[in-house]
Amino acid sequence: MASLIFILFVLTTFMASSHQSEETLQLVHVSGKQRAYQLGKLLRTKYDSFLGDIYTPELVEATSTDYDRTKMSALLVLAGLFPPAPSQTWNDNLSWLPIPYHFERNEYDYFIRRPTGYCPTYVTELKKITELPVYKKVLQDYEEVLKYIEQSIEKPTRSLDDVFAIYQTLDSEMQMNLTLPEWTKTVFPDPISFLAGQQCNFENYNDILKRLNGGRMLKKVIENMKNKTSDKLTPLGRKIYLYSGHENNVINILAALNVFLPHVPNYSAAAIIELHKLSETGEHVVKVLYAKDVEAEPEVQQIPGCESLCDLNKFIEITKSHVPVNYTAECNSDVFLN
């Protein structure tokens, strides 16, 4: 039985292009809401006995980035995860409990938001990656594809980051069964999908990038797990932490754990980290799972150098190189980040 759970999930309300009709835009939003709610139901099914039937404020802490889409996703996942018990039903016509979530204003979010906005060292290191032969070789190998895309959309397409932005739009429209432009037939999903996945990989290409990217979240997870094992977690009744973010948040934490394979996570994908206390030995172990889609059972991820149930102390030692000690100093930031 788990004793503490951390879940980072991708926003689950789709983006649609502005050229779509109002009717299509409504369809997009409805489908996105369904996926978010379904993720909550998936988590309820998986952790039903652990969470119990009755919601209490100390049970869950939910945090979102400062975007309408991620805030909506947080509310919808919470709705699916915590349906009201009969004793907590306050409206017979509405099977829903109001559960709070938290967020920092975007300009002050130094935790979930992408570090490019507040960690100069990360930006410098990421730029160095684009100068590496391995990065340039990918661009060279797909030079004709990039030229074709650029001519088709009449916008510069010179980097993997440019391709990633294009992938996001096309994937969103495809998942909504919308008609894609004719030019996409020869390049989507692949090789555009492959190139977008390479961009995700390069953003966490070395230990420094992993440390300054997903390492920030990993440090918080480890601190909370240590507090849980020593009965110092505040509040003591906390069982689950939810983070409503973006593709990069799921990618970054998986990369910091050395279990990320190059790809772009689906809408509603979730990285799950569980802390368990084994009843036989009293040992604390960590289990990592990846929910690729709301319709599939989360898959166990085995951290290199450890078992699928990884001893907590060994987990901390294995991930040590990816956990910042002084994030402010390591980022060379003028803003206090720790």
Coordinates of C-alpha atoms in Angstrom, one line a residue:
M1 CA 0.0 0.0 0.0
A2 CA 1.3 3.4 -0.9
S3 CA 1.9 5.9 1.9
L4 CA 2.4 9.0 -0.3
I5 CA 1.8 9.8 -4.0
F6 CA 3.1 12.5 -6.3
I7 CA 1.4 12.9 -9.7
L8 CA 2.5 15.4 -12.5
F9 CA 0.1 15.5 -15.4
V10 CA -0.1 17.2 -18.7
L11 CA -2.9 19.7 -19.3
T12 CA -5.9 17.9 -20.6
T13 CA -7.9 20.6 -22.3
F14 CA -6.9 20.7 -26.0
M15 CA -5.6 23.8 -27.8
A16 CA -7.3 24.5 -31.2
S17 CA -6.1 26.8 -33.9
S18 CA -7.9 30.1 -34.1
H19 CA -9.0 29.4 -37.7
Q20 CA -11.4 26.7 -36.5
S21 CA -15.1 27.4 -36.3
E22 CA -16.8 28.2 -33.0
E23 CA -18.6 24.8 -33.2
T24 CA -15.2 23.1 -33.6
L25 CA -13.7 25.0 -30.7
Q26 CA -16.5 23.9 -28.4
L27 CA -16.0 20.3 -29.5
V28 CA -12.3 20.6 -28.6
H29 CA -13.0 22.0 -25.2
V30 CA -15.6 19.3 -24.4
S31 CA -13.3 16.5 -25.4
G32 CA -10.5 17.9 -23.4
K33 CA -12.7 18.2 -20.3
Q34 CA -13.7 14.5 -20.7
R35 CA -10.1 13.4 -20.8
A36 CA -9.2 15.4 -17.7
Y37 CA -12.2 14.0 -15.8
Q38 CA -11.3 10.5 -17.0
L39 CA -7.8 10.9 -15.7
G40 CA -9.2 11.7 -12.3
K41 CA -11.4 8.6 -12.4
L42 CA -8.5 6.5 -13.4
L43 CA -6.6 7.7 -10.4
R44 CA -9.6 7.1 -8.2
T45 CA -9.9 3.5 -9.4
K46 CA -6.2 2.9 -8.8
Y47 CA -6.0 4.6 -5.3
D48 CA -9.5 4.2 -4.0
S49 CA -8.7 2.2 -0.9
F50 CA -5.7 4.3 -0.2
L51 CA -7.5 7.6 -0.4
G52 CA -10.8 6.5 1.2
D53 CA -14.3 7.7 0.5
I54 CA -14.3 10.9 2.5
Y55 CA -12.5 14.0 1.2
T56 CA -10.7 16.1 3.8
P57 CA -8.6 19.2 3.1
E58 CA -5.4 17.7 4.4
L59 CA -5.7 14.7 2.1
V60 CA -4.6 16.4 -1.1
E61 CA -2.5 19.4 -2.3
A62 CA -3.2 20.4 -5.9
T63 CA -1.0 22.9 -7.7
S64 CA -1.3 24.3 -11.2
T65 CA 0.6 26.7 -13.5
D66 CA -1.0 30.0 -14.1
Y67 CA -2.8 29.2 -17.3
D68 CA -6.6 28.8 -17.7
R69 CA -6.1 25.4 -19.4
T70 CA -4.0 23.9 -16.6
K71 CA -6.3 25.4 -13.9
M72 CA -9.3 23.8 -15.7
S73 CA -7.5 20.5 -15.9
A74 CA -6.7 20.6 -12.1
L75 CA -10.4 21.1 -11.3
L76 CA -11.5 18.4 -13.6
V77 CA -9.0 15.8 -12.4
L78 CA -10.0 16.6 -8.8
A79 CA -13.7 16.2 -9.7
G80 CA -12.9 12.7 -11.1
L81 CA -10.6 11.8 -8.2
F82 CA -12.9 12.9 -5.4
P83 CA -16.6 12.3 -6.1
P84 CA -18.7 13.2 -3.1
A85 CA -19.5 10.4 -0.7
P86 CA -23.2 10.2 0.3
S87 CA -22.5 12.1 3.5
Q88 CA -20.7 14.9 1.6
T89 CA -23.3 15.3 -1.2
W90 CA -24.5 18.9 -0.9
N91 CA -26.7 19.0 -4.1
D92 CA -28.6 15.9 -5.4
N93 CA -28.3 17.2 -8.9
L94 CA -24.5 17.7 -8.8
S95 CA -22.1 14.9 -8.1
W96 CA -19.2 17.3 -7.4
L97 CA -17.2 18.6 -4.4
P98 CA -15.5 22.0 -4.5
I99 CA -11.8 21.2 -3.8
P100 CA -9.2 24.0 -3.8
Y101 CA -6.0 24.1 -5.8
H102 CA -3.1 26.5 -5.7
F103 CA -1.0 28.5 -8.2
E104 CA 1.6 31.2 -8.4
R105 CA 1.2 34.0 -10.8
N106 CA 3.1 33.1 -13.9
E107 CA 5.9 35.7 -13.4
Y108 CA 6.5 34.4 -9.9
D109 CA 6.2 30.7 -10.6
Y110 CA 9.8 29.5 -10.1
F111 CA 8.8 25.9 -9.5
I112 CA 6.5 24.4 -12.2
R113 CA 7.0 26.9 -15.0
R114 CA 9.7 26.2 -17.6
P115 CA 13.1 27.4 -16.2
T116 CA 14.0 29.3 -19.3
G117 CA 12.3 32.3 -17.7
Y118 CA 14.2 32.4 -14.5
C119 CA 17.3 30.2 -14.6
P120 CA 20.0 31.8 -16.8
T121 CA 22.4 28.8 -16.4
Y122 CA 19.8 26.5 -17.9
V123 CA 19.3 28.8 -20.9
T124 CA 23.1 29.0 -21.4
E125 CA 23.5 25.2 -21.2
L126 CA 20.5 24.6 -23.5
K127 CA 22.1 26.9 -26.1
K128 CA 25.3 24.9 -25.9
I129 CA 23.4 21.8 -26.8
T130 CA 22.2 23.3 -30.1
E131 CA 25.9 23.7 -31.0
L132 CA 26.7 20.1 -30.5
P133 CA 27.5 17.9 -33.5
V134 CA 24.7 15.4 -32.5
Y135 CA 22.1 18.2 -32.5
K136 CA 23.3 19.6 -35.8
K137 CA 23.3 16.2 -37.4
V138 CA 19.6 15.8 -36.7
L139 CA 19.0 19.1 -38.4
Q140 CA 21.2 18.1 -41.3
D141 CA 19.6 14.7 -41.7
Y142 CA 16.2 16.3 -41.9
E143 CA 17.2 19.5 -43.8
E144 CA 14.8 18.8 -46.7
V145 CA 11.9 18.2 -44.3
L146 CA 12.5 21.5 -42.5
K147 CA 12.7 23.3 -45.8
Y148 CA 9.4 21.7 -46.9
I149 CA 7.7 22.7 -43.6
E150 CA 9.0 26.2 -43.8
Q151 CA 7.7 26.7 -47.4
S152 CA 4.4 25.1 -46.5
I153 CA 3.6 27.3 -43.4
E154 CA 5.6 30.3 -44.6
K155 CA 7.3 30.7 -41.3
P156 CA 11.0 30.1 -40.3
T157 CA 11.5 26.4 -39.3
R158 CA 15.2 26.2 -38.5
S159 CA 15.3 24.4 -35.1
L160 CA 13.8 21.4 -33.4
D161 CA 12.0 23.9 -31.1
D162 CA 10.3 25.3 -34.2
V163 CA 9.2 21.8 -35.2
F164 CA 8.0 21.1 -31.6
A165 CA 5.6 24.0 -31.8
I166 CA 4.2 22.8 -35.1
Y167 CA 3.8 19.3 -33.7
Q168 CA 1.7 20.6 -30.8
T169 CA -0.8 22.3 -33.2
L170 CA -1.1 19.4 -35.6
D171 CA -1.3 16.7 -32.8
S172 CA -4.1 18.7 -31.1
E173 CA -6.1 18.9 -34.3
M174 CA -5.5 15.3 -35.2
Q175 CA -6.8 14.1 -31.8
M176 CA -9.9 16.0 -32.4
N177 CA -10.4 14.3 -35.8
L178 CA -10.1 17.7 -37.6
T179 CA -9.0 17.9 -41.2
L180 CA -5.2 18.6 -41.3
P181 CA -3.8 20.8 -44.1
E182 CA -2.9 18.8 -47.3
W183 CA 0.8 19.5 -46.9
T184 CA 1.0 17.6 -43.7
K185 CA 0.3 14.2 -45.3
T186 CA 3.9 13.5 -46.1
V187 CA 5.4 14.7 -42.8
F188 CA 2.9 14.1 -40.0
P189 CA 2.8 12.3 -37.7
D190 CA 6.4 11.3 -38.7
P191 CA 9.0 12.7 -39.1
I192 CA 7.5 15.7 -37.3
S193 CA 6.7 13.6 -34.3
F194 CA 10.2 12.1 -34.2
L195 CA 11.8 15.6 -34.4
A196 CA 9.5 16.9 -31.6
G197 CA 10.6 14.0 -29.4
Q198 CA 14.2 14.8 -30.1
Q199 CA 13.6 18.4 -28.9
C200 CA 12.2 17.0 -25.7
N201 CA 15.3 14.8 -25.3
F202 CA 17.8 17.6 -25.9
E203 CA 16.1 19.8 -23.3
N204 CA 17.3 17.2 -20.8
Y205 CA 20.4 16.1 -22.6
N206 CA 23.0 16.1 -19.8
D207 CA 23.2 16.1 -16.0
I208 CA 23.2 19.9 -15.7
L209 CA 20.0 20.3 -17.7
K210 CA 18.3 17.5 -15.8
R211 CA 19.4 19.1 -12.5
L212 CA 18.1 22.5 -13.4
N213 CA 15.0 21.2 -15.1
G214 CA 13.2 18.3 -13.5
G215 CA 15.6 18.2 -10.6
R216 CA 13.8 21.1 -8.9
M217 CA 10.6 19.0 -8.7
L218 CA 12.5 15.9 -7.8
K219 CA 14.1 17.7 -4.8
K220 CA 10.7 18.7 -3.5
V221 CA 9.4 15.1 -3.9
I222 CA 12.4 13.7 -2.0
E223 CA 12.0 16.3 0.8
N224 CA 8.3 15.4 1.2
M225 CA 9.1 11.6 1.2
K226 CA 11.8 12.1 3.9
N227 CA 9.3 14.1 6.0
K228 CA 6.7 11.4 5.6
T229 CA 9.0 8.7 6.8
S230 CA 10.0 10.7 9.8
D231 CA 6.4 11.8 10.6
K232 CA 7.3 15.5 9.9
L233 CA 5.1 16.0 6.9
T234 CA 2.8 18.9 7.2
P235 CA 0.0 18.2 7.4
L236 CA 0.5 14.6 8.7
G237 CA -2.7 13.4 6.8
R238 CA -1.4 14.4 3.4
K239 CA -1.6 11.5 1.0
I240 CA -1.3 12.9 -2.5
Y241 CA 0.2 15.8 -4.4
L242 CA -1.1 16.8 -7.8
Y243 CA 0.6 19.1 -10.2
S244 CA -1.2 20.3 -13.3
G245 CA 1.3 21.4 -15.9
H246 CA 2.5 20.8 -19.4
E247 CA 4.4 18.2 -21.5
N248 CA 7.7 19.5 -20.3
N249 CA 6.8 18.9 -16.6
V250 CA 6.2 15.2 -17.3
I251 CA 9.2 14.9 -19.5
N252 CA 11.5 16.7 -17.1
I253 CA 10.7 14.5 -14.0
L254 CA 11.0 11.3 -16.1
A255 CA 14.3 12.6 -17.5
A256 CA 15.6 13.5 -14.0
L257 CA 14.8 9.8 -13.0
N258 CA 16.6 8.6 -16.2
V259 CA 13.5 6.8 -17.5
F260 CA 12.5 9.2 -20.3
L261 CA 12.5 7.9 -23.9
P262 CA 12.3 10.6 -26.6
H263 CA 8.6 11.3 -27.3
V264 CA 6.0 14.0 -26.7
P265 CA 3.6 12.9 -23.9
N266 CA -0.1 12.7 -24.8
Y267 CA -2.7 15.0 -23.4
S268 CA -3.6 13.7 -19.9
A269 CA -0.4 11.7 -19.6
A270 CA 0.9 11.6 -16.0
A271 CA 4.1 10.8 -14.2
I272 CA 3.5 9.1 -10.9
I273 CA 5.9 8.6 -8.0
E274 CA 4.7 6.5 -5.1
L275 CA 6.3 6.0 -1.6
H276 CA 5.5 2.7 0.0
K277 CA 6.2 1.3 3.4
L278 CA 6.6 -2.5 3.2
S279 CA 4.5 -4.2 5.8
E280 CA 7.0 -7.2 6.1
T281 CA 10.1 -5.2 6.8
G282 CA 9.0 -1.6 7.5
E283 CA 11.4 -0.6 4.6
H284 CA 10.4 2.5 2.6
V285 CA 10.6 2.0 -1.2
V286 CA 9.8 4.2 -4.2
K287 CA 7.8 3.1 -7.3
V288 CA 7.7 5.2 -10.5
L289 CA 4.9 4.8 -13.1
Y290 CA 4.0 6.5 -16.3
A291 CA 0.3 6.8 -17.4
K292 CA 0.6 7.4 -21.1
D293 CA -3.1 7.7 -21.6
V294 CA -6.3 7.8 -19.6
E295 CA -7.5 4.6 -21.2
A296 CA -4.4 2.5 -20.2
E297 CA -3.1 1.2 -16.9
P298 CA 0.0 3.2 -15.8
E299 CA 3.3 1.4 -16.6
V300 CA 5.9 0.7 -14.0
Q301 CA 9.3 2.5 -14.8
Q302 CA 12.5 0.9 -13.6
I303 CA 15.1 3.4 -12.6
P304 CA 18.5 2.3 -14.0
G305 CA 20.6 0.8 -11.1
C306 CA 17.5 0.0 -9.0
E307 CA 14.6 -2.4 -8.7
S308 CA 11.0 -1.5 -9.7
L309 CA 10.5 -1.1 -5.9
C310 CA 13.5 1.0 -5.2
D311 CA 14.8 1.4 -1.6
L312 CA 14.3 5.0 -0.6
N313 CA 17.9 5.6 0.4
K314 CA 19.1 4.0 -2.8
F315 CA 16.7 6.1 -4.8
I316 CA 18.1 9.3 -3.2
E317 CA 21.6 8.2 -3.9
I318 CA 21.0 7.3 -7.5
T319 CA 19.2 10.6 -8.3
K320 CA 21.7 12.7 -6.3
S321 CA 23.4 14.1 -9.4
H322 CA 20.1 15.5 -10.6
V323 CA 19.0 17.2 -7.4
P324 CA 20.2 20.8 -7.0
V325 CA 21.6 21.8 -3.7
N326 CA 21.3 25.6 -4.0
Y327 CA 19.0 26.2 -7.0
T328 CA 19.4 30.0 -6.9
A329 CA 23.2 29.8 -7.0
E330 CA 23.3 27.0 -9.6
C331 CA 20.9 29.0 -11.8
N332 CA 23.1 32.1 -11.4
S333 CA 19.8 33.9 -10.7
D334 CA 19.2 37.4 -9.4
V335 CA 15.9 36.2 -8.0
F336 CA 15.8 34.0 -4.9
L337 CA 14.6 30.6 -6.1
N338 CA 15.2 28.2 -3.2

